Coordinates of C-alpha atoms in Angstrom, one line a residue:
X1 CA 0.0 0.0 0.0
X2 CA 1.5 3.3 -1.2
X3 CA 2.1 6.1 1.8
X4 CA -0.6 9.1 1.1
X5 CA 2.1 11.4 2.1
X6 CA -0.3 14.4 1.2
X7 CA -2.3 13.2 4.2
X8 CA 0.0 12.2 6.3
X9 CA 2.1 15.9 6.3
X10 CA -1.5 17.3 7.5
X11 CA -1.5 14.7 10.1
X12 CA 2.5 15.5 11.1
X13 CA 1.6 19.1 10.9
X14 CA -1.3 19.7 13.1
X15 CA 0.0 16.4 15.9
X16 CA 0.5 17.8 19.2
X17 CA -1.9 20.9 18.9
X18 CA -5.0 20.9 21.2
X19 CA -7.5 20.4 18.6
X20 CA -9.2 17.7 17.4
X21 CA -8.3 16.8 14.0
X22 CA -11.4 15.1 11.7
X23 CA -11.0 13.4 8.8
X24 CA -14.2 13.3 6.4
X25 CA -14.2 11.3 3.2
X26 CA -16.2 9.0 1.2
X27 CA -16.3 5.7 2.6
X28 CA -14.0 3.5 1.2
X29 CA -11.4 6.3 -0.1
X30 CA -8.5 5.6 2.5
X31 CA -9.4 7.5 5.5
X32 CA -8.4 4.3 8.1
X33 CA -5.7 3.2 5.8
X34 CA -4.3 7.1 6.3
X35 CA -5.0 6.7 9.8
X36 CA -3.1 3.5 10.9
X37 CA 0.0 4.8 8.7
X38 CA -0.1 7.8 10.9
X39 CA -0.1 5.7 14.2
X40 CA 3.1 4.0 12.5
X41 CA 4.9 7.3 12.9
X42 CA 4.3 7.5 15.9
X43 CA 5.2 4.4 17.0
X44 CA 8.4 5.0 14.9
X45 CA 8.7 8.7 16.7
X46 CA 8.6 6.3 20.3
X47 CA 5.3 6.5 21.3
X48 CA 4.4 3.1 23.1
X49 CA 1.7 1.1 21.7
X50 CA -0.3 1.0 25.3
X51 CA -0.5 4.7 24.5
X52 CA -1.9 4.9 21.4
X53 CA -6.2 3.9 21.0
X54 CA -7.8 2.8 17.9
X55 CA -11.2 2.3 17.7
X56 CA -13.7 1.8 14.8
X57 CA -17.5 2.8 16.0
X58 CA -19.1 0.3 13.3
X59 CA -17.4 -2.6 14.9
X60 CA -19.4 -5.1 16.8
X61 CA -17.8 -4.5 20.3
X62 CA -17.6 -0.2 20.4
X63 CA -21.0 0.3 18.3
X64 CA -22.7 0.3 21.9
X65 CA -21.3 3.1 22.8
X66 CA -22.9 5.6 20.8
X67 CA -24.0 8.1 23.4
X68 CA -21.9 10.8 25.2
X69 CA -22.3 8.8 28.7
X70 CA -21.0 5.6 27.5
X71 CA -18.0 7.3 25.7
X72 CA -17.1 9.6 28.4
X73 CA -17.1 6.6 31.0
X74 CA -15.3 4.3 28.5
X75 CA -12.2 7.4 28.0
X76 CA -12.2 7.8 31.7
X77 CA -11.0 4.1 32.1
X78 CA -8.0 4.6 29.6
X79 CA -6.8 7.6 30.7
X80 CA -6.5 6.5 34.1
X81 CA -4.6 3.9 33.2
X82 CA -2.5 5.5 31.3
X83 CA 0.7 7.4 32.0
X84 CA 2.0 10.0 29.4
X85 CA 0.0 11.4 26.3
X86 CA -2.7 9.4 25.2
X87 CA -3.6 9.2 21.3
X88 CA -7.4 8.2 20.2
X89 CA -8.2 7.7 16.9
X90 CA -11.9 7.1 16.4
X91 CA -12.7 5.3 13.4
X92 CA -16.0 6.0 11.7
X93 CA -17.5 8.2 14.9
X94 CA -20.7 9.7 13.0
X95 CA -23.2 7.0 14.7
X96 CA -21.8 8.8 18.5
X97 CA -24.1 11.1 20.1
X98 CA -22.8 14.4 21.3
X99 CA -19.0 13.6 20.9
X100 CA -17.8 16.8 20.6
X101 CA -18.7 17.8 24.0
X102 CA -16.9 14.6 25.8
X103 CA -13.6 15.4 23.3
X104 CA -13.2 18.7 24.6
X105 CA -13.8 18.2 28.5
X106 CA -11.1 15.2 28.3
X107 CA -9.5 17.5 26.4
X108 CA -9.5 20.2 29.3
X109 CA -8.4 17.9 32.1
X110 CA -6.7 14.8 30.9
X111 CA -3.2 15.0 28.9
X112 CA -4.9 13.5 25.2
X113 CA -4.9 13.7 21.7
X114 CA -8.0 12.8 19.4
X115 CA -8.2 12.0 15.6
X116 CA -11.6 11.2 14.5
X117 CA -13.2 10.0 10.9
X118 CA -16.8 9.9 9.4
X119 CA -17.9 8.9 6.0
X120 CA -20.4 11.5 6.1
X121 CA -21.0 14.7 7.6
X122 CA -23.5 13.8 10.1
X123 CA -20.7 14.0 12.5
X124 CA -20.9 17.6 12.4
X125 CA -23.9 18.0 14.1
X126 CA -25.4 21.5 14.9
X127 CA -23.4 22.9 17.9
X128 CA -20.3 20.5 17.0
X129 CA -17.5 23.2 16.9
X130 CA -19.0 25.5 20.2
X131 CA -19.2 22.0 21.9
X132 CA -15.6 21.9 21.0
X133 CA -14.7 25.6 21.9
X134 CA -14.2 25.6 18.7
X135 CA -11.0 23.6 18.8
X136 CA -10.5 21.4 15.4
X137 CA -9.3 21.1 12.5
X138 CA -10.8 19.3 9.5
X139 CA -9.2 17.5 7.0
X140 CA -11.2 16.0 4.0
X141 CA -10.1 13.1 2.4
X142 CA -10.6 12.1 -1.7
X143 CA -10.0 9.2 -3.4
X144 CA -6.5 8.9 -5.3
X145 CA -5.7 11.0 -7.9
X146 CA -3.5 10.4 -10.9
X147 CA 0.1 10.8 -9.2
X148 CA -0.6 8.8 -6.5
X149 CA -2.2 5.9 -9.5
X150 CA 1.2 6.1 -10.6
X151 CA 2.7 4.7 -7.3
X152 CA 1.5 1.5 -8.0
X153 CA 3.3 1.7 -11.7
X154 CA 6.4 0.2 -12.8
X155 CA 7.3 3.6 -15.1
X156 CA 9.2 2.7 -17.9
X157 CA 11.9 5.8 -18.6
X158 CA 9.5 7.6 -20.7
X159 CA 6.4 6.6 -19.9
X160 CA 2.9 6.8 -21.9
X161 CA 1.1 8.9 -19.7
X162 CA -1.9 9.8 -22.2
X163 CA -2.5 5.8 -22.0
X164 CA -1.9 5.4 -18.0
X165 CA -4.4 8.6 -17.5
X166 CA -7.1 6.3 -19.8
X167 CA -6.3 3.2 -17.6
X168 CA -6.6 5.6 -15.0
X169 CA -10.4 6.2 -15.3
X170 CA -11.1 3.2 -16.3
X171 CA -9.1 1.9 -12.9
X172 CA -10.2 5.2 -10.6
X173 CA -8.9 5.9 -7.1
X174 CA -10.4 3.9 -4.5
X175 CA -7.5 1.6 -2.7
X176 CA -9.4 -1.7 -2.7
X177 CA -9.7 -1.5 -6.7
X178 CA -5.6 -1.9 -6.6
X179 CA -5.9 -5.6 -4.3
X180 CA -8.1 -7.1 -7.3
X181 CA -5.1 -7.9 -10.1
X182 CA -6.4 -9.1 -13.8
X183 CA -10.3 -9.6 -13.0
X184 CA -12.2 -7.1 -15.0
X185 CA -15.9 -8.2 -13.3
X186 CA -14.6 -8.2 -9.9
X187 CA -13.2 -4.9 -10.4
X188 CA -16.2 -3.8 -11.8
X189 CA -18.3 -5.1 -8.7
X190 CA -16.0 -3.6 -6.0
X191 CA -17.0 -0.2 -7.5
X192 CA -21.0 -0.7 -7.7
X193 CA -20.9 -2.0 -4.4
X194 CA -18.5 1.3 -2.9
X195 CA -21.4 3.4 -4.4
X196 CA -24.2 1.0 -3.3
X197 CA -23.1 0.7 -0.1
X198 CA -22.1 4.5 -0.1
X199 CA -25.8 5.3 -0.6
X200 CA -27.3 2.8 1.5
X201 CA -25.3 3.4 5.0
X202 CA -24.1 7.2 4.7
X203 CA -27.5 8.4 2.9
X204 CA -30.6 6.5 3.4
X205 CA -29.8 4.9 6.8
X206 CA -27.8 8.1 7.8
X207 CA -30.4 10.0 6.5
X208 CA -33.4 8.1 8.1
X209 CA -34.9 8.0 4.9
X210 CA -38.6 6.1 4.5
X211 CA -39.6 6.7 1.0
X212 CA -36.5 5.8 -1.2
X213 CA -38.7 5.1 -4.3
X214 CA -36.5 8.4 -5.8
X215 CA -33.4 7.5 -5.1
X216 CA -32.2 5.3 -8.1
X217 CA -33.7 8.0 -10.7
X218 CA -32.2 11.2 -8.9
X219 CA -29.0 8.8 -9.3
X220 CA -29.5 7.8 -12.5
X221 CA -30.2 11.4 -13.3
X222 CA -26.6 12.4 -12.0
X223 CA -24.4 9.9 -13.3
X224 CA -26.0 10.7 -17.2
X225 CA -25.1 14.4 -16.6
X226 CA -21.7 14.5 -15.0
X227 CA -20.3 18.5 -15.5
X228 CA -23.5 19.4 -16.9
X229 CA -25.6 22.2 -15.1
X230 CA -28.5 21.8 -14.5
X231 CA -31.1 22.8 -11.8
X232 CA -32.8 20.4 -9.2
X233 CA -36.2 21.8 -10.9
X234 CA -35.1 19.8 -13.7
X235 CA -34.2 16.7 -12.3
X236 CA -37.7 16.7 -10.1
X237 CA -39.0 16.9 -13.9
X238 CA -37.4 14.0 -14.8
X239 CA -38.2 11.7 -11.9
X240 CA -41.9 12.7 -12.8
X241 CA -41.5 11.7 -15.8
X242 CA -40.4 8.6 -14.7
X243 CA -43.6 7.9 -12.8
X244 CA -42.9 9.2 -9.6
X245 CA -43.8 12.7 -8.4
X246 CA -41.2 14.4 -5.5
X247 CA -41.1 17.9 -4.7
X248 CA -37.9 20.4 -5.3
X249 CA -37.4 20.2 -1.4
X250 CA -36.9 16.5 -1.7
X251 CA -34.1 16.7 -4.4
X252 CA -32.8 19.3 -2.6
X253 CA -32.3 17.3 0.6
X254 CA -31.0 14.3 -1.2
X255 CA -28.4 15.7 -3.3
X256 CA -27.2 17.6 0.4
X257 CA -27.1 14.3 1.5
X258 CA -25.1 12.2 -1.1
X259 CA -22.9 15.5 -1.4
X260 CA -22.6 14.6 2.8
X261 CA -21.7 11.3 2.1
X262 CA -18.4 12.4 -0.2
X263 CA -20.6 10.6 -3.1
X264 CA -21.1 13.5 -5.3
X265 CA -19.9 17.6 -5.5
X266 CA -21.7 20.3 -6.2
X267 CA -19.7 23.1 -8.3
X268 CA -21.3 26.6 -7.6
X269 CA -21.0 29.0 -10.6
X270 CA -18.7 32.4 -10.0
X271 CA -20.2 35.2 -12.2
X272 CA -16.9 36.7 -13.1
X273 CA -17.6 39.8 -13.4
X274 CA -19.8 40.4 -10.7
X275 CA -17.4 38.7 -8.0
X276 CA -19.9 36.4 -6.4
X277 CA -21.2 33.0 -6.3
X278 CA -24.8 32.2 -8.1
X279 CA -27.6 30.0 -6.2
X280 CA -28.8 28.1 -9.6
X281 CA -27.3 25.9 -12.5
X282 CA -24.6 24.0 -10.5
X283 CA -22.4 21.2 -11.8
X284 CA -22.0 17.7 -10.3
X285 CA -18.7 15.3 -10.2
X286 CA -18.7 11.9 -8.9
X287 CA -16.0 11.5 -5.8
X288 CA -14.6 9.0 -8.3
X289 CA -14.8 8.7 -12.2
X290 CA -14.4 4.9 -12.4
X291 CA -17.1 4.5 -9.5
X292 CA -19.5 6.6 -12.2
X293 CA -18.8 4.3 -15.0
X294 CA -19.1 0.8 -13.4
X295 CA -22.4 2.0 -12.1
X296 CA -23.7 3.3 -15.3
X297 CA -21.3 2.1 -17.8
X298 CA -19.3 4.9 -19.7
X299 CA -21.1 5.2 -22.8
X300 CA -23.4 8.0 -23.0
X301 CA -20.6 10.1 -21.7
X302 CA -17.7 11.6 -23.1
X303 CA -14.3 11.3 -22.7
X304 CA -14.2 15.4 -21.6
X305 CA -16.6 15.0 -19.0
X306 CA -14.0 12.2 -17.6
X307 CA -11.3 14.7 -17.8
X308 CA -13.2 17.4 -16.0
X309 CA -14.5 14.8 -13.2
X310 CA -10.5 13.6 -12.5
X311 CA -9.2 17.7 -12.7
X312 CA -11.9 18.6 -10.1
X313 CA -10.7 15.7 -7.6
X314 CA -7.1 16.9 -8.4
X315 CA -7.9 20.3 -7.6
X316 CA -9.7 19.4 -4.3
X317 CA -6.9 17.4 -3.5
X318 CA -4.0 20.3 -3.6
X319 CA -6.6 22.6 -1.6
X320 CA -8.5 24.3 -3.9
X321 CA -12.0 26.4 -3.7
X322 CA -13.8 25.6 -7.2
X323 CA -16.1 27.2 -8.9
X324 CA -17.6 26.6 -12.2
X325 CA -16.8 30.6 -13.7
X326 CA -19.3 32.8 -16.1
X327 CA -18.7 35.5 -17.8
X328 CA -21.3 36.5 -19.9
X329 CA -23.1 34.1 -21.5
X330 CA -20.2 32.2 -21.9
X331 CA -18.8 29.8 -19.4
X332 CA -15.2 28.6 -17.5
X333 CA -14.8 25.1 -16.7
X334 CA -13.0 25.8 -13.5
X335 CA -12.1 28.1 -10.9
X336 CA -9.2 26.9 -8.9
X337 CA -8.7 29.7 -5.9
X338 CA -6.0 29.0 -2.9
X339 CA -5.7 32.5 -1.1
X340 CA -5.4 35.0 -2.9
X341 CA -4.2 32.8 -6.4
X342 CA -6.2 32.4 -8.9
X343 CA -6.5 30.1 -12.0
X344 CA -8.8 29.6 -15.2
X345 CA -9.2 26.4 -16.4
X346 CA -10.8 25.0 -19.4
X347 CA -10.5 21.2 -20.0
X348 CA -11.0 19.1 -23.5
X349 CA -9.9 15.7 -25.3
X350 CA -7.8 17.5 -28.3
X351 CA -7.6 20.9 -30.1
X352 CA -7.4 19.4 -33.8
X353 CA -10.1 21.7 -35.3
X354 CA -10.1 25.6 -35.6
X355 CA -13.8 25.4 -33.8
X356 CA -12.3 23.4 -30.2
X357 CA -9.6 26.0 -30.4
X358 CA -11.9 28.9 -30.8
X359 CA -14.9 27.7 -27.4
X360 CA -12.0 26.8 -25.2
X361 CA -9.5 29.8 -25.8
X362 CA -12.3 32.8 -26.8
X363 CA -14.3 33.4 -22.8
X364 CA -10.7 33.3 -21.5
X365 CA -9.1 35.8 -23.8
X366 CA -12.4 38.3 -23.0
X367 CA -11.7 38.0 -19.0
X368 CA -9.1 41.1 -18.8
X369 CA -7.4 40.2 -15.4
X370 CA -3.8 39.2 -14.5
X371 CA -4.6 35.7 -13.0
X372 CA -3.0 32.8 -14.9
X373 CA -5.1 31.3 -17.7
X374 CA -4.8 27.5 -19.0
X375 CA -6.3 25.1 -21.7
X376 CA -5.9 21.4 -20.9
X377 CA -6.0 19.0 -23.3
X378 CA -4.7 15.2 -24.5
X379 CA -2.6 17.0 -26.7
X380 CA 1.0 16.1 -26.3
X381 CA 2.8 19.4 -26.4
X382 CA 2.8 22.2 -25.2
X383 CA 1.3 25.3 -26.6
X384 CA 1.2 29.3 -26.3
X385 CA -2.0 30.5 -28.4
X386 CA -3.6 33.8 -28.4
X387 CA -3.0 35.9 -25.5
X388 CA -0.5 34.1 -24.1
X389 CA -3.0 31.5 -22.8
X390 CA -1.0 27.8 -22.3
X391 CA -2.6 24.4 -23.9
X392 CA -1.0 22.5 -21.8
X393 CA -1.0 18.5 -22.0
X394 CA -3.7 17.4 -19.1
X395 CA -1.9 14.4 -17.5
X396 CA 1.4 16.7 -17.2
X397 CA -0.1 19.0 -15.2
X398 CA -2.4 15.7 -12.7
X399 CA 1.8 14.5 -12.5
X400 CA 3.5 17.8 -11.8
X401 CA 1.0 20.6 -11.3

């Protein structure tokens, strides 16, 4: 298993600090894998075993203790046992009532450390960070992008990236796709059942949902229209038209919950011009591009959509904000912002015909500011076109930024 070192420098750098430190992600993505390589530093660093605590909540022993009085009473009895700093790491803590508050006082008067995960954001319940005086940190967690693909490569010395970015969607990023080796239909499964049980645990049971006779056409819905916008108005019109009549409220609160569960992300527009963010017409990506197509199969959608689903997890990944940009009537695939940096990103298969040149460099020549402007494409080589804008060859820039 490669080391997610990305992950792991966020864990280095924010170990030892009186905050709670919690780890979201879609389940399946790496968060406990992350996790126990951590607790290998610190082994490594000499903390003794006895003083480090892992604990997964959806185990059979610790899923009892999913109130605040049963988890402060359990903490009590290892701290007093203990001598020196302890470490927790709680393991899939969404199901535990009213953590926050039993974190902080052990926090206050014991000499601990926690790190906690969820696979959905129910864990951040409403009160969560003044139950936790509002010391935390959070750290989200994706599934693994392109560089981190190549880990598991045997490079040769000039390697054929344009065809290890293909295998690359067609493999995607979840961990447990890299155990199965050679079997095409197990590979396959593993993915339909991340999503399945994806939706099943972190949505509907998370969720408490009774009627769930929407769910597979709001999800069929999203996988056909990956980087499309479109308005929840429009896909209540299309479960309708399927037979079954839900209101805008109900889409609503089941896209916020698969977008909870790390399963999909919404992409706000940015009207340029004006400098702010627009409430209607968002995009959707799938956490994971491979997890899209063994679910729905990947005809019907086109090799660009791909390419923007695996830049958007990329961007996520390095810490950026994204926005989906308009200016005009015309639009900006991406919006990467870190600070006060600022890119605009347009993303296509190849620029063979005067007509692909002409939609993907035109909106970005009209926007008259000084932040850096970019084209990405599956064309080999590099390229400085009309106003200095940069076609620059997609997988280069997933490998080296």
């Amino acid at each position: 298993m490669i080391k997610r070192e990305l992950y792991l420098k966020k864990l280095e750098m924010y170990a030892g600090r009186d905050e709670v430190k919690i780890i979201l992600g879609m389940r399946r993505c790496g968060k406990t894998t992350i996790i126990k390589q951590f607790i290998e530093e610190l082994k490594a660093e000499g903390v003794p075993q006895e003083n480090i605590v892992y604990i997964n909540f959806e185990g059979l022993i610790y899923s009892y203790f999913n109130d605040s009085a049963s988890l402060r009473r359990m903490l009590i009895e290892f701290l007093q046992s203990a001598n020196g700093r302890v470490y927790f790491f709680f393991d899939e803590m969404q199901g535990v009532d009213r953590w926050a508050e039993v974190l902080c006082e052990m926090m206050n008067f014991h000499d601990c450390e926690f790190y906690v995960s969820s696979s959905n954001d129910s864990i951040l319940y409403d009160g969560y960070a003044k139950d936790l005086g509002y010391r935390y940190v959070r750290i989200d967690v994706y599934p693994l992008v392109f560089s981190e693909f190549l880990m598991f490569k045997e490079l040769d010395e000039n390697p054929d990236y344009e065809a290890l970015l293909k295998e690359f969607i067609k493999t995607g990023g979840f961990p447990g796709v890299y155990e199965i080796v050679n079997e095409e239909d197990a590979r396959i499964n593993y993915l339909k059942d991340t999503l399945s049980a994806a939706v099943l645990r972190d949505v509907v049971q998370c969720r408490k949902l009774r009627d769930v006779s929407h769910i597979d056409k709001i999800m069929d819905y999203l996988l056909s229209h990956i980087g499309e916008t479109f308005s929840p108005k429009a896909l209540k019109d299309y479960v309708k038209q399927q037979g079954i009549t839900i209101s805008v409220d109900t889409v609503y609160s089941f896209l916020d919950a698969l977008i909870g569960a790390g399963i999909v992300h919404r992409v706000k527009r940015l009207d340029i011009k004006e400098e702010r963010e627009l409430e209607t017409q968002e995009k959707y990506y799938f956490a994971d591009i491979a997890m899209r197509n063994a679910a729905m199969g990947d005809e019907g959608i086109s090799l660009e959509a791909m390419l923007e689903n695996v830049l958007y997890i990329e961007l996520l990944t390095r810490g950026f904000k994204v926005n989906v940009g308009k200016y005009g009537t015309n639009q900006v695939d991406f919006i990467a912002t870190r600070g006060e940096d600022r890119t605009y990103l347009n993303c296509c298969n190849m620029l063979t015909e005067k007509e692909d040149i002409r939609r993907e460099f035109s909106t970005l020549t009209k926007i008259r500011d000084n932040y850096f402007k970019m084209v990405l494409s599956m064309d080999e080589e590099t390229k400085v076109n009309k106003g200095g804008i940069i076609n620059y060859p997609i997988f280069r820039f997933l490998v080296n930024g």
